[in-house]
PDB file of N, CA and C in Angstrom:
ATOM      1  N   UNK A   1     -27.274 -39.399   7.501  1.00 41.00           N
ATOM      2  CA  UNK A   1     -26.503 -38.194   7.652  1.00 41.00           C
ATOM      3  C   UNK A   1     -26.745 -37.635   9.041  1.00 41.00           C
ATOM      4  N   UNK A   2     -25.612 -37.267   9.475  1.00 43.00           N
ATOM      5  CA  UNK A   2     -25.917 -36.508  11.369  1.00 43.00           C
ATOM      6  C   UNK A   2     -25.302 -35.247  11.035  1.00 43.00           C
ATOM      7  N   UNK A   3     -25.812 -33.953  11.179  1.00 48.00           N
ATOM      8  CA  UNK A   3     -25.462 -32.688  10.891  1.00 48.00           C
ATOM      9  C   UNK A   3     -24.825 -32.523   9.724  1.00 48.00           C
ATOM     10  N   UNK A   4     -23.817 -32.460   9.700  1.00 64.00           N
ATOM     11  CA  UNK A   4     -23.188 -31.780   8.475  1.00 64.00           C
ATOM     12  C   UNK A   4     -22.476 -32.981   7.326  1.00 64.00           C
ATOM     13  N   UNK A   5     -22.286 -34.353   8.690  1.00 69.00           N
ATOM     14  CA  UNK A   5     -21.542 -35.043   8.096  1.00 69.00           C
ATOM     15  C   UNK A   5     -21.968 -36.295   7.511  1.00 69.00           C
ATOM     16  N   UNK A   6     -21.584 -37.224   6.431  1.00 79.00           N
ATOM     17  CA  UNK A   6     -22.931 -37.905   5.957  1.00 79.00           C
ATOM     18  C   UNK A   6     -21.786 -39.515   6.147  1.00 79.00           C
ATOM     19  N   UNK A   7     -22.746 -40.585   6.018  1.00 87.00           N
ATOM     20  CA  UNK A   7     -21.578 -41.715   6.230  1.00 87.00           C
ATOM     21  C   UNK A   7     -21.594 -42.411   4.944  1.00 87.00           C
ATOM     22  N   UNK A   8     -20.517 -42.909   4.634  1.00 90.00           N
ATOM     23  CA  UNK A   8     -19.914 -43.044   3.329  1.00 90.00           C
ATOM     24  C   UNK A   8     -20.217 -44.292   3.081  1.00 90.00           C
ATOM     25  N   UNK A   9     -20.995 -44.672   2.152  1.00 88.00           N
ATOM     26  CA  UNK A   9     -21.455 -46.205   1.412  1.00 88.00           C
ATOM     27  C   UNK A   9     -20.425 -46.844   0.286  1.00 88.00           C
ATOM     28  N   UNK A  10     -20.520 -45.525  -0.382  1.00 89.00           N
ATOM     29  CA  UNK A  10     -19.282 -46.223  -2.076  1.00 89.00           C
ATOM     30  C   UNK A  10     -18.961 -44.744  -2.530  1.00 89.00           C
ATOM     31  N   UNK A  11     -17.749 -44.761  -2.918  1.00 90.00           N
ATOM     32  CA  UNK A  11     -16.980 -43.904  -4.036  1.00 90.00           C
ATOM     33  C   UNK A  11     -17.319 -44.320  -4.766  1.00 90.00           C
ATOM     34  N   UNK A  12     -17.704 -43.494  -5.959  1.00 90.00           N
ATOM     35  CA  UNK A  12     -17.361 -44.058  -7.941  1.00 90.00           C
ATOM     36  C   UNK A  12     -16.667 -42.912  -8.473  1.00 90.00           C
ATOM     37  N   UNK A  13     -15.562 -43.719  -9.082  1.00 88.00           N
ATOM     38  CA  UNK A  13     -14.847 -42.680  -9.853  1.00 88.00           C
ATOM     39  C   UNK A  13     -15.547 -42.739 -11.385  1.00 88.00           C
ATOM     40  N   UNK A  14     -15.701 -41.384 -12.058  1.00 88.00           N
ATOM     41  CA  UNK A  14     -15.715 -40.714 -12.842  1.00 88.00           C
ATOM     42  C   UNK A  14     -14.690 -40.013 -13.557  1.00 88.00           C
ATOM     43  N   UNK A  15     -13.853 -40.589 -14.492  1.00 87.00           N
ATOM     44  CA  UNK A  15     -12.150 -39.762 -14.951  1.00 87.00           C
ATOM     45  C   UNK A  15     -11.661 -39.685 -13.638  1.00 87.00           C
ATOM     46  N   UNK A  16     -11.596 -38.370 -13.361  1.00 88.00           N
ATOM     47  CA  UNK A  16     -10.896 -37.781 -12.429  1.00 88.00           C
ATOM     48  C   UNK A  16     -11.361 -37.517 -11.011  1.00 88.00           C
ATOM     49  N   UNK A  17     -12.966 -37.695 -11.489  1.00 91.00           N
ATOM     50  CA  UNK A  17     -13.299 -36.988 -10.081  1.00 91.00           C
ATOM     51  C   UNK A  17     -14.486 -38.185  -9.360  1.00 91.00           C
ATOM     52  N   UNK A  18     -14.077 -38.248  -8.030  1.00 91.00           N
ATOM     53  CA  UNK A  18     -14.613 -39.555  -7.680  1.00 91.00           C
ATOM     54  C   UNK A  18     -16.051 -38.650  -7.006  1.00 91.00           C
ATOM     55  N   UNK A  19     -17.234 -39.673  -6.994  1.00 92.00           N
ATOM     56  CA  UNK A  19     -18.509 -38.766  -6.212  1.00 92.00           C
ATOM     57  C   UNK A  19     -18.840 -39.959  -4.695  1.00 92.00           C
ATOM     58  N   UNK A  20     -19.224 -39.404  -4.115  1.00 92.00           N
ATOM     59  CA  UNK A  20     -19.598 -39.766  -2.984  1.00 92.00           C
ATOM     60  C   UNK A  20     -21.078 -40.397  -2.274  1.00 92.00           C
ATOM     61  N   UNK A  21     -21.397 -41.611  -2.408  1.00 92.00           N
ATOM     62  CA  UNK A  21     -22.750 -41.920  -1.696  1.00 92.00           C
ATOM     63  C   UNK A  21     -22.546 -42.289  -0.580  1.00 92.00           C
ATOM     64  N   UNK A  22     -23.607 -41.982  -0.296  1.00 90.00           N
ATOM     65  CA  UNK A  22     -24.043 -42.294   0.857  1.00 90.00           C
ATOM     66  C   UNK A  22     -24.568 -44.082   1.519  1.00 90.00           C
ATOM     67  N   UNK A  23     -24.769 -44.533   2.807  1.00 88.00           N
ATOM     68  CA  UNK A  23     -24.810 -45.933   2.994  1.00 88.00           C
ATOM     69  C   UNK A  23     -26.383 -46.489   2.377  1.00 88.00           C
ATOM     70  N   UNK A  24     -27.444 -45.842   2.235  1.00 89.00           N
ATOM     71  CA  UNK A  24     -28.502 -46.140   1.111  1.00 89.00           C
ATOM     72  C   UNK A  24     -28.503 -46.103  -0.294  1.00 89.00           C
ATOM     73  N   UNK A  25     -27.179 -45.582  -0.198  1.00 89.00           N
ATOM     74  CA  UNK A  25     -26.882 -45.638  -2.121  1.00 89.00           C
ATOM     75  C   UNK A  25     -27.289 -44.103  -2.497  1.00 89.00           C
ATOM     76  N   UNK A  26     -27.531 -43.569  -2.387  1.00 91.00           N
ATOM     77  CA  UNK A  26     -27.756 -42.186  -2.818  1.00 91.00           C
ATOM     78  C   UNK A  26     -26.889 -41.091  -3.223  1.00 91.00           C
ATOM     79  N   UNK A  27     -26.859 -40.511  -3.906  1.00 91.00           N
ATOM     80  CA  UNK A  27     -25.404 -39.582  -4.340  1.00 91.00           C
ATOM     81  C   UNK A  27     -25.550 -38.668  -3.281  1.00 91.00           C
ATOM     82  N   UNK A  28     -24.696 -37.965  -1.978  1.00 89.00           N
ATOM     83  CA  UNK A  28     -24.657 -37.159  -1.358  1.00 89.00           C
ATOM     84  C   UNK A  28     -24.427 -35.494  -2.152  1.00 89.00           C
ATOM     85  N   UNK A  29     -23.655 -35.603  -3.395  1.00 89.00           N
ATOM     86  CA  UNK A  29     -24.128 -34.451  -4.026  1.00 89.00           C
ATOM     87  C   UNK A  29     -22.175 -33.546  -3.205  1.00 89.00           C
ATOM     88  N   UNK A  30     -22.020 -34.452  -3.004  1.00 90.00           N
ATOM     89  CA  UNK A  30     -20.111 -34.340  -2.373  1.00 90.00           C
ATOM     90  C   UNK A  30     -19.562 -35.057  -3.217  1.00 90.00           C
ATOM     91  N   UNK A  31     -18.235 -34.409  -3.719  1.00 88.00           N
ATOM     92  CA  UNK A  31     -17.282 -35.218  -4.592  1.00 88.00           C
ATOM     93  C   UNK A  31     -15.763 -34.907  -4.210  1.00 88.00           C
ATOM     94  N   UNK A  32     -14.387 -34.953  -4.605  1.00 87.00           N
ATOM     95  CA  UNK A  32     -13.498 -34.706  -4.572  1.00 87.00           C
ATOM     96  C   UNK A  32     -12.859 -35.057  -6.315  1.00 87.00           C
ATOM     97  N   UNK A  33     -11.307 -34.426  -6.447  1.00 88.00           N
ATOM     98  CA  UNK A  33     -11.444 -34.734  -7.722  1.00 88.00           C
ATOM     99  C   UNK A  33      -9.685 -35.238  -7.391  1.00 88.00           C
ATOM    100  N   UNK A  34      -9.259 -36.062  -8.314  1.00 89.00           N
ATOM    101  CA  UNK A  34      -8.266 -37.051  -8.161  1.00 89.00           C
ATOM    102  C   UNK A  34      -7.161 -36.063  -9.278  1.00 89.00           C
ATOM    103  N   UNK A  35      -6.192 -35.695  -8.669  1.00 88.00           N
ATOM    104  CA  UNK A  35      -5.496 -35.429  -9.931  1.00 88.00           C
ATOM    105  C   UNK A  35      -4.516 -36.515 -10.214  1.00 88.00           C
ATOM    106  N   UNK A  36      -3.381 -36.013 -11.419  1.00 87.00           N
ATOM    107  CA  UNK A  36      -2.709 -37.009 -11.925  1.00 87.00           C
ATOM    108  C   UNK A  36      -1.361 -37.041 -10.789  1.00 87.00           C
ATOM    109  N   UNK A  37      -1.413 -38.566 -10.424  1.00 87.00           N
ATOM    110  CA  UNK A  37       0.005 -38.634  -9.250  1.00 87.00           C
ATOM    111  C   UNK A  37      -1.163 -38.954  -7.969  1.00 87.00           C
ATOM    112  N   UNK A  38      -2.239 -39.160  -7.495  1.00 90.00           N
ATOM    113  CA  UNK A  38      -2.928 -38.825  -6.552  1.00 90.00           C
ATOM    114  C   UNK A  38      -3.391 -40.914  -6.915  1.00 90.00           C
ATOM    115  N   UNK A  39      -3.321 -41.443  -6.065  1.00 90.00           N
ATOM    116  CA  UNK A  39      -3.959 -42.699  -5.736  1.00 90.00           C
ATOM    117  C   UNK A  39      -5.114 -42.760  -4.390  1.00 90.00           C
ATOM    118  N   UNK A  40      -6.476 -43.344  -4.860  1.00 91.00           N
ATOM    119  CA  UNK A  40      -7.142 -43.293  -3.670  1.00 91.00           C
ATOM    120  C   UNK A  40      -6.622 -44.655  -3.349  1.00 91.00           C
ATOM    121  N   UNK A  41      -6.448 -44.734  -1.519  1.00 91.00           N
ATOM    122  CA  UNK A  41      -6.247 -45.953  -1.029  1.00 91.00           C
ATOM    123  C   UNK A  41      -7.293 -47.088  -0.630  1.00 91.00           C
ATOM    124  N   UNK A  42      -8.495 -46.130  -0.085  1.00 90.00           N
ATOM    125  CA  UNK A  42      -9.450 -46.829   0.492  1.00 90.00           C
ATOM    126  C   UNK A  42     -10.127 -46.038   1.342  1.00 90.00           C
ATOM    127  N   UNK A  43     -11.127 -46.158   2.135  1.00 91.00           N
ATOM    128  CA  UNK A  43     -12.223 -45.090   2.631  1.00 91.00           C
ATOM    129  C   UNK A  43     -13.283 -46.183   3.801  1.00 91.00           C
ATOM    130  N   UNK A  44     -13.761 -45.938   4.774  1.00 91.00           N
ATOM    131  CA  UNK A  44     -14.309 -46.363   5.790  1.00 91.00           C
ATOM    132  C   UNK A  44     -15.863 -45.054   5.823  1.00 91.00           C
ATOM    133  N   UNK A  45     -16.556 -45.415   6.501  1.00 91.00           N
ATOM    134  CA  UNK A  45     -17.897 -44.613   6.635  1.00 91.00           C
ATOM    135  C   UNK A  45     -17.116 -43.096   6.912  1.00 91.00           C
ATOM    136  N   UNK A  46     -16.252 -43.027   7.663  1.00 91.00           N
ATOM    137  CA  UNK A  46     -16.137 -41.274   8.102  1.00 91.00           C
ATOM    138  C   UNK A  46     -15.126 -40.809   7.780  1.00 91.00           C
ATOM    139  N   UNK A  47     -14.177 -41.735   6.607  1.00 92.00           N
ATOM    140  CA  UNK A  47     -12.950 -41.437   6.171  1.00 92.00           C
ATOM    141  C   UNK A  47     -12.262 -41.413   4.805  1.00 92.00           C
ATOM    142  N   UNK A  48     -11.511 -40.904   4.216  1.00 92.00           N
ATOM    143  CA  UNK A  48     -11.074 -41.099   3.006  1.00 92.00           C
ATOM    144  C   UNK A  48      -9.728 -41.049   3.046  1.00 92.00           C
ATOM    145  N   UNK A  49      -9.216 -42.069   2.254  1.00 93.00           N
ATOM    146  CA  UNK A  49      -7.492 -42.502   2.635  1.00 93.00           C
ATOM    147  C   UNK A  49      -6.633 -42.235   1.184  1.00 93.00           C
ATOM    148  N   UNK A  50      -5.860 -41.221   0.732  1.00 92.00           N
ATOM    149  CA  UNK A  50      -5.755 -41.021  -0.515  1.00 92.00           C
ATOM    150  C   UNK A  50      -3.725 -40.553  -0.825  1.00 92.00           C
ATOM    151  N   UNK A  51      -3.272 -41.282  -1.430  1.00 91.00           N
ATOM    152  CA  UNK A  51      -1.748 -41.239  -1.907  1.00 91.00           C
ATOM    153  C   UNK A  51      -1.392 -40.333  -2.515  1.00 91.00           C
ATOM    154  N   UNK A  52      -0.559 -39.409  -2.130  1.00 90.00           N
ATOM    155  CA  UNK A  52       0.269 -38.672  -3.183  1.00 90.00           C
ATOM    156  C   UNK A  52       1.631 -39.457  -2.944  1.00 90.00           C
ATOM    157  N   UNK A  53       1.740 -39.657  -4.598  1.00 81.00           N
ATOM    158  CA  UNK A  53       2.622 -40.102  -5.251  1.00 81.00           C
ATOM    159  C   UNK A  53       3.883 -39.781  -4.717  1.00 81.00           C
ATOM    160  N   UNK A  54       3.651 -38.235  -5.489  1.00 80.00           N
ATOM    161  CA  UNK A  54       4.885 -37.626  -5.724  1.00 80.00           C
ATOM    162  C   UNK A  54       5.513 -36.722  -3.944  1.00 80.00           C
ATOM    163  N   UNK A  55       4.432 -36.939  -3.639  1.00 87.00           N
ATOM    164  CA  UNK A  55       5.136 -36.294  -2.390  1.00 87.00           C
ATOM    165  C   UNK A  55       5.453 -37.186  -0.965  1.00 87.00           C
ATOM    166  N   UNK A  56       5.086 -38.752  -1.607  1.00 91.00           N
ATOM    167  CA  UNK A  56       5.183 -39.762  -0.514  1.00 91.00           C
ATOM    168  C   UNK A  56       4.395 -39.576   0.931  1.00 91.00           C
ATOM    169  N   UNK A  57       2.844 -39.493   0.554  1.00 94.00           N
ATOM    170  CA  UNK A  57       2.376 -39.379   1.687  1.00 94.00           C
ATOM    171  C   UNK A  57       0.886 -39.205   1.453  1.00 94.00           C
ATOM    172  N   UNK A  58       0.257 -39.705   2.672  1.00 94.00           N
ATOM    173  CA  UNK A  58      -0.996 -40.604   2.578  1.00 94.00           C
ATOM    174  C   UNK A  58      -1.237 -38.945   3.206  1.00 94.00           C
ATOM    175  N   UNK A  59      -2.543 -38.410   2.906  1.00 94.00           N
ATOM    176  CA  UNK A  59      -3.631 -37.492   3.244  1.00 94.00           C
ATOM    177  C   UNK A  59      -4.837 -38.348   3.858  1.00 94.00           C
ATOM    178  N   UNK A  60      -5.351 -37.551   5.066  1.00 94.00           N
ATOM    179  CA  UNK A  60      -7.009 -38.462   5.107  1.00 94.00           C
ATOM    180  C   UNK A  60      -7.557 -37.192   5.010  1.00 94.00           C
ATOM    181  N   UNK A  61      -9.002 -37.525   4.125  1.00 92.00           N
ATOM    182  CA  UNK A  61     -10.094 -36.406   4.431  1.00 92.00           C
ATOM    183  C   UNK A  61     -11.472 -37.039   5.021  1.00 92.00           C
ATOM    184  N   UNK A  62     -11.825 -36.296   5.221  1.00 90.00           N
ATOM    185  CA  UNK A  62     -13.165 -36.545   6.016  1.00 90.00           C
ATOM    186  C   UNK A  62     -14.251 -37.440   4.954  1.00 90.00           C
ATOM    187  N   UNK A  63     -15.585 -36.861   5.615  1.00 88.00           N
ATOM    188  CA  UNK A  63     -16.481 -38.109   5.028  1.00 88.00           C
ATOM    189  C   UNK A  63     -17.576 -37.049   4.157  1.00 88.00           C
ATOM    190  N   UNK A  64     -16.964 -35.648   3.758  1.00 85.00           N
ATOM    191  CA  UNK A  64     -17.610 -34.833   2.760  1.00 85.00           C
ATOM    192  C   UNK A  64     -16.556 -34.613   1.993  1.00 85.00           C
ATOM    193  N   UNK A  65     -15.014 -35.347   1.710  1.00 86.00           N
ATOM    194  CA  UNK A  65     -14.505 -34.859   0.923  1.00 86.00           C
ATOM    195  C   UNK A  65     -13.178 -34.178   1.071  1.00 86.00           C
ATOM    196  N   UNK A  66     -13.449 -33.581   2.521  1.00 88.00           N
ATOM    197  CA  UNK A  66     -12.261 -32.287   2.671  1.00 88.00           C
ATOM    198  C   UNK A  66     -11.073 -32.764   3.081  1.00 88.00           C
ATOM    199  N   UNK A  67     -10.054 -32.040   2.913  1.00 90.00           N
ATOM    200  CA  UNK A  67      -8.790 -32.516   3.513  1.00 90.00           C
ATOM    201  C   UNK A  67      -8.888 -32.222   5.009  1.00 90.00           C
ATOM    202  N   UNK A  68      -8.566 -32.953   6.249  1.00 92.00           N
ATOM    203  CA  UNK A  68      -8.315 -32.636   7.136  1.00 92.00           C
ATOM    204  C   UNK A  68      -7.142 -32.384   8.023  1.00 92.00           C
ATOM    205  N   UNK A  69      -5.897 -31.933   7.218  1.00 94.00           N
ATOM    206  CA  UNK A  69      -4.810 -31.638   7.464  1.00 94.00           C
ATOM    207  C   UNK A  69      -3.628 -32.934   8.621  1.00 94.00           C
ATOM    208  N   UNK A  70      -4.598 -33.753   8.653  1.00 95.00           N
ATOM    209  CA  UNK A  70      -3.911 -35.048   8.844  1.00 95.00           C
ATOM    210  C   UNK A  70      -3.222 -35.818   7.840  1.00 95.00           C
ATOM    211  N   UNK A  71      -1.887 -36.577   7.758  1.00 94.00           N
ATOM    212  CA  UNK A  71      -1.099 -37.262   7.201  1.00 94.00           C
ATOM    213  C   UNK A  71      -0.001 -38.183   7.545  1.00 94.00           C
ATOM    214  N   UNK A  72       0.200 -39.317   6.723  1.00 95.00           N
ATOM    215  CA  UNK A  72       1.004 -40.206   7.369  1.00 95.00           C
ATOM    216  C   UNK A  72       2.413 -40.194   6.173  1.00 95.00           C
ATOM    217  N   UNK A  73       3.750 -39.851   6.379  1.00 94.00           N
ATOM    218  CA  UNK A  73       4.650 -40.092   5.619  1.00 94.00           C
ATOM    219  C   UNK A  73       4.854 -41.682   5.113  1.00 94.00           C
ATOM    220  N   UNK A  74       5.093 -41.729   3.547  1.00 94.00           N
ATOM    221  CA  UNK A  74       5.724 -42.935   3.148  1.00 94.00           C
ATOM    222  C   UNK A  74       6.675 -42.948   2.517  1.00 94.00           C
ATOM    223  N   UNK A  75       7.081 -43.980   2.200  1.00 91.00           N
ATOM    224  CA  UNK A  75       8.446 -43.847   1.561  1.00 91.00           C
ATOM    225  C   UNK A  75       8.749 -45.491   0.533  1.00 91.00           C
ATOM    226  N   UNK A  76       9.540 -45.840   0.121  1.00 88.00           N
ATOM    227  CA  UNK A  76       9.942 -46.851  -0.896  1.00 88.00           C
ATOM    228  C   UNK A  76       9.623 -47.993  -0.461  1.00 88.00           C
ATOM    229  N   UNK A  77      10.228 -48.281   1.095  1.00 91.00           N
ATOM    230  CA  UNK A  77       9.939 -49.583   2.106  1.00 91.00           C
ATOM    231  C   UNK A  77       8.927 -49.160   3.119  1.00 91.00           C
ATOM    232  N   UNK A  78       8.122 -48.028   3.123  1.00 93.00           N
ATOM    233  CA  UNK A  78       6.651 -47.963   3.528  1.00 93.00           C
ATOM    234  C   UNK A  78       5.796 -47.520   3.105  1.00 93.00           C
ATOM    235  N   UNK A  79       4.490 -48.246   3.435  1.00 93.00           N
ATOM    236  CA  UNK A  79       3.030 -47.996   2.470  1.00 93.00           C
ATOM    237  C   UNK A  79       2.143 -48.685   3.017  1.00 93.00           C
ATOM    238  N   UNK A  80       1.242 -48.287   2.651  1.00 94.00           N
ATOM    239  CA  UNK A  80      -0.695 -48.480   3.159  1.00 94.00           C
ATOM    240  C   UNK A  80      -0.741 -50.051   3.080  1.00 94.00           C
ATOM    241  N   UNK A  81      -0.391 -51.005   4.024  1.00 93.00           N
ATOM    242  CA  UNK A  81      -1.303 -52.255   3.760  1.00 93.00           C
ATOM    243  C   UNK A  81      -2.905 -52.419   3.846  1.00 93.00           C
ATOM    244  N   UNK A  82      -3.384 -51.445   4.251  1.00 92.00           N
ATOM    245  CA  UNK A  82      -4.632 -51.820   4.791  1.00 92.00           C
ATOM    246  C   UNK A  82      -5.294 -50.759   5.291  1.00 92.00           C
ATOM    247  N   UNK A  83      -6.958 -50.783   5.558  1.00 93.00           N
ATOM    248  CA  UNK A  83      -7.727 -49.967   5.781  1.00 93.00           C
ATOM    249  C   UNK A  83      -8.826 -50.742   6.979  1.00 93.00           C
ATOM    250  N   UNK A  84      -8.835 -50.501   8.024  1.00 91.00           N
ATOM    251  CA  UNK A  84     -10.190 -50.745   8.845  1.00 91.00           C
ATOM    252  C   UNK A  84     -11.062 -49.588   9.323  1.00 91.00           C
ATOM    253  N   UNK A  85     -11.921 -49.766  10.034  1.00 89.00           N
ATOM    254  CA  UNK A  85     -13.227 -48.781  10.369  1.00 89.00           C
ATOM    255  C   UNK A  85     -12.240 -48.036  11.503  1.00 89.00           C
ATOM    256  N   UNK A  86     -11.103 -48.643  12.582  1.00 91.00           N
ATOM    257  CA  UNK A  86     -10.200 -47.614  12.911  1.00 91.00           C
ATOM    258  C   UNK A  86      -9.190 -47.654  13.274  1.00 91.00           C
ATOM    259  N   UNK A  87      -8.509 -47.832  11.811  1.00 94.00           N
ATOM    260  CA  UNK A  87      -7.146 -47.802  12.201  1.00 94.00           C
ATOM    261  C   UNK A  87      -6.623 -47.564  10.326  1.00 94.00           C
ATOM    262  N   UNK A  88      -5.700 -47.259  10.262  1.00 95.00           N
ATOM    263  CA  UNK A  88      -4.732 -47.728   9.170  1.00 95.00           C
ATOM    264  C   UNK A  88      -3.415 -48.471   9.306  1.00 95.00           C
ATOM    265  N   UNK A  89      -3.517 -49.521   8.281  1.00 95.00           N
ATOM    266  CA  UNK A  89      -2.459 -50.252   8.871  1.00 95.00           C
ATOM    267  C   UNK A  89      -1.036 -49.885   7.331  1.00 95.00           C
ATOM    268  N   UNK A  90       0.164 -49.662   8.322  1.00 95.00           N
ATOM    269  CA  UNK A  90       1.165 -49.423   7.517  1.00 95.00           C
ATOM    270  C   UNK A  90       2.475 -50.112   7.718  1.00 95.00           C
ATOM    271  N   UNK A  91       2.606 -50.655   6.535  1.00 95.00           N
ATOM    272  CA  UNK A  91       4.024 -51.805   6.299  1.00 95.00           C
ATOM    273  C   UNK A  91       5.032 -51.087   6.262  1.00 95.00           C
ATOM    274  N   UNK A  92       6.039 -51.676   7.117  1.00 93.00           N
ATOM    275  CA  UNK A  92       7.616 -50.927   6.925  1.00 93.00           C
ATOM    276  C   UNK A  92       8.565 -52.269   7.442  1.00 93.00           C
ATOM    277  N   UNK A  93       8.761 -52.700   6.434  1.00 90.00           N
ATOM    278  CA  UNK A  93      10.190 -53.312   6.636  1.00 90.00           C
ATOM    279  C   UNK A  93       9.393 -55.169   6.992  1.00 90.00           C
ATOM    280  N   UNK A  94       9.382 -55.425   8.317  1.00 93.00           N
ATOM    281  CA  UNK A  94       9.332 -56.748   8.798  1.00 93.00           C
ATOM    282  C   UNK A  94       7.975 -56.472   9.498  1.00 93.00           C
ATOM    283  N   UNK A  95       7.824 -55.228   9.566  1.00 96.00           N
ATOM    284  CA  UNK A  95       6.390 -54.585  10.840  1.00 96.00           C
ATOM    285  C   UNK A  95       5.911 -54.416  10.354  1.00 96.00           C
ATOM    286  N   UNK A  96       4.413 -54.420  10.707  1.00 96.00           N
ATOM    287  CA  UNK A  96       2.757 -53.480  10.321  1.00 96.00           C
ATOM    288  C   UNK A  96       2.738 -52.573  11.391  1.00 96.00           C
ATOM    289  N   UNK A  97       2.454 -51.674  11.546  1.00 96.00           N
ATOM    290  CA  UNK A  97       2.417 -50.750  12.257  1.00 96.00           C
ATOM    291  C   UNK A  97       1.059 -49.891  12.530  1.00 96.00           C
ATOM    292  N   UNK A  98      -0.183 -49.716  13.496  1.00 96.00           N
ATOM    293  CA  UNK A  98      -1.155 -49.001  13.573  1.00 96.00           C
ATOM    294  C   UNK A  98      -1.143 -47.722  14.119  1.00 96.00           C
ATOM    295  N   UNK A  99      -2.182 -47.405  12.741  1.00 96.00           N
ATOM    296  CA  UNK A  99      -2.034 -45.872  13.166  1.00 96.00           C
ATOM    297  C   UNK A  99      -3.269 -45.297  12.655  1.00 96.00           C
ATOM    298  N   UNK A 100      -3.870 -44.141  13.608  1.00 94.00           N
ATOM    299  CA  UNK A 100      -5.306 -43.372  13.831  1.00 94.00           C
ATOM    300  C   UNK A 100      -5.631 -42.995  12.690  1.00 94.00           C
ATOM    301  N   UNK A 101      -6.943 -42.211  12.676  1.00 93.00           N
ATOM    302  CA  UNK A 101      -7.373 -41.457  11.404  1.00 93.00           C
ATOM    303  C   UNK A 101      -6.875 -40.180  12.095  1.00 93.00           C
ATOM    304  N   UNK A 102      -6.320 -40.276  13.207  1.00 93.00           N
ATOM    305  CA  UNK A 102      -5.475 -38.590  12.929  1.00 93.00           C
ATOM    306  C   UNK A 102      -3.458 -38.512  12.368  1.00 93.00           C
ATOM    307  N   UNK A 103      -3.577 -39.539  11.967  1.00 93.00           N
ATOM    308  CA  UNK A 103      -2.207 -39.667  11.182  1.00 93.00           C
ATOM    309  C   UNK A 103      -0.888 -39.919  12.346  1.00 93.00           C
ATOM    310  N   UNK A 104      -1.864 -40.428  14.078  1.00 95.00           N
ATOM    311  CA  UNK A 104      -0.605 -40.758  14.566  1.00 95.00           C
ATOM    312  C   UNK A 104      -0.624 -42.274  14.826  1.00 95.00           C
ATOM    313  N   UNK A 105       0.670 -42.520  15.086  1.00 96.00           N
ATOM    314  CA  UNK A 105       0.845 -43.838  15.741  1.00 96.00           C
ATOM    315  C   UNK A 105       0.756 -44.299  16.780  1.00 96.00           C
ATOM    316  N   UNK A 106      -0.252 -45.654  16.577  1.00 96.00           N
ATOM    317  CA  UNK A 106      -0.667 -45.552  18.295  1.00 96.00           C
ATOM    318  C   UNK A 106       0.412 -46.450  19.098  1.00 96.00           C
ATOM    319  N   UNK A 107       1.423 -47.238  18.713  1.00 96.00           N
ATOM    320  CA  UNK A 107       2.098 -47.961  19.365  1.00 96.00           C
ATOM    321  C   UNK A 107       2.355 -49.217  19.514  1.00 96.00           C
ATOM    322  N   UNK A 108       1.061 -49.708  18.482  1.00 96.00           N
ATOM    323  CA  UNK A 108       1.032 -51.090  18.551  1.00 96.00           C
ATOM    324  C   UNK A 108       1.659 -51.461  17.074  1.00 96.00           C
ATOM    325  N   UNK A 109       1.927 -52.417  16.958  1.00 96.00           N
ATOM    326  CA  UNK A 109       2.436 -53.275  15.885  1.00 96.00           C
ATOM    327  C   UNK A 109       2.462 -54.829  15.909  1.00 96.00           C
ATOM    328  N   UNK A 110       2.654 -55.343  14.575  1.00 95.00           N
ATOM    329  CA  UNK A 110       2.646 -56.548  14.381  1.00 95.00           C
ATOM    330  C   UNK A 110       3.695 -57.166  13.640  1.00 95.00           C
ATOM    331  N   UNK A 111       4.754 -57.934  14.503  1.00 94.00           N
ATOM    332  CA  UNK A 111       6.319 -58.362  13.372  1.00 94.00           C
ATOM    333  C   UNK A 111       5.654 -59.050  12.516  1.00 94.00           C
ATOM    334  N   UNK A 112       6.004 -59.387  11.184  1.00 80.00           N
ATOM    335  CA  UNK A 112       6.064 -60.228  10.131  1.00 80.00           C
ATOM    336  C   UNK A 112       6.727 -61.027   9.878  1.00 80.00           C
TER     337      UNK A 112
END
């Protein structure tokens, strides 16, 4: 853990509400809670990558949980292929497309 922020080992979900350890395995004693319509995507040490359904669009929160008012729109022919330590990768059409943990696009892509 470095100040406030702790680095993320494993999620376990519990029903609804997923808890948070840490990279020694330890429960950080941080959780978030999943409602119904809400898909987690995947999560990196300082990140959490999580779907709303119903509103077509990926949220990231940080690495205690919180929302950080970053987001990436999806839609029918786009969605989350993938998760790395920094980047998210998102399918649309024939392209992968990379993009930050601040929900922008950096420019690069990959045809399919």
């Amino acid at each position: 853990m470095i100040g406030n922020r702790i680095k993320i080992g494993d999620l376990r979900k519990e029903r609804n509400i997923v808890r948070i350890f840490d990279t020694e395995g330890r429960n950080s004693g941080r959780y978030f809670t999943l409602n119904p319509g809400h898909e987690l995507v995947g999560f990196t040490q300082d990140h959490i990558v999580i779907i709303f359904t119903g509103l077509n669009v990926a949220r990231i929160y940080d690495s205690n949980g919180r929302d950080t008012g970053k987001y990436i729109s999806l839609s029918s022919d786009r969605y989350i292929k993938g998760i790395s330590q920094m980047l998210i990768l998102v399918k649309e059409r024939n392209v992968t497309k990379y993009y930050d943990f601040s929900g922008r696009y950096t420019g690069k892509y990959i045809t399919n």
